């Protein structure tokens, strides 16, 4: 499915410059079609990123409005809700 990047909420505080460089290189390569969708979890009216913060950030830097996503079926809803709360407390909203 495609989701609007503006509707995504982070569940981690930091990004790795190394991972961002790796994603940049992957986007520039012929392997671009091998980029996995991000994983999201629905919590109320919010979509929490559970995996793929770097991919979502890179897509935003590229000016994309949407990104491929899939529902996270691994559980952990409560812990991700806490992670999202910590992000909001530190004024990290997107």
GROMACS .gro file of C-alpha atoms in nm, residues 3 8-12 15 19 23 35-41 47-57 67-75 80 83:
model
   38
    3UNK     CA    1   0.091   0.599   0.258
    8UNK     CA    2   0.384   0.901   0.948
    9UNK     CA    3   0.503   0.936   1.306
   10UNK     CA    4   0.851   0.828   1.418
   11UNK     CA    5   0.925   0.584   1.697
   12UNK     CA    6   1.301   0.643   1.714
   15UNK     CA    7   1.905   0.837   1.226
   19UNK     CA    8   2.241   0.400   0.682
   23UNK     CA    9   1.994   0.403   0.110
   35UNK     CA   10   1.386  -0.146  -0.161
   36UNK     CA   11   1.146  -0.297   0.091
   37UNK     CA   12   0.833  -0.116   0.206
   38UNK     CA   13   0.844   0.042   0.548
   39UNK     CA   14   0.644  -0.118   0.831
   40UNK     CA   15   0.372   0.079   1.006
   41UNK     CA   16   0.136   0.030   1.295
   47UNK     CA   17   0.057   0.568   1.158
   48UNK     CA   18   0.368   0.480   1.357
   49UNK     CA   19   0.682   0.375   1.171
   50UNK     CA   20   0.803   0.048   1.321
   51UNK     CA   21   1.070  -0.022   1.058
   52UNK     CA   22   1.200   0.204   0.784
   53UNK     CA   23   1.272   0.541   0.941
   54UNK     CA   24   1.575   0.588   0.715
   55UNK     CA   25   1.382   0.490   0.401
   56UNK     CA   26   1.098   0.726   0.492
   57UNK     CA   27   1.339   1.013   0.564
   67UNK     CA   28   0.599   0.569   0.027
   68UNK     CA   29   0.528   0.197   0.007
   69UNK     CA   30   0.429   0.050   0.342
   70UNK     CA   31   0.296  -0.268   0.495
   71UNK     CA   32   0.121  -0.337   0.824
   72UNK     CA   33   0.349  -0.454   1.104
   73UNK     CA   34   0.210  -0.784   1.229
   74UNK     CA   35   0.486  -0.855   1.482
   75UNK     CA   36   0.305  -0.698   1.776
   80UNK     CA   37   0.583   0.153   1.996
   83UNK     CA   38   0.851   0.520   2.168
   0.00000   0.00000   0.00000
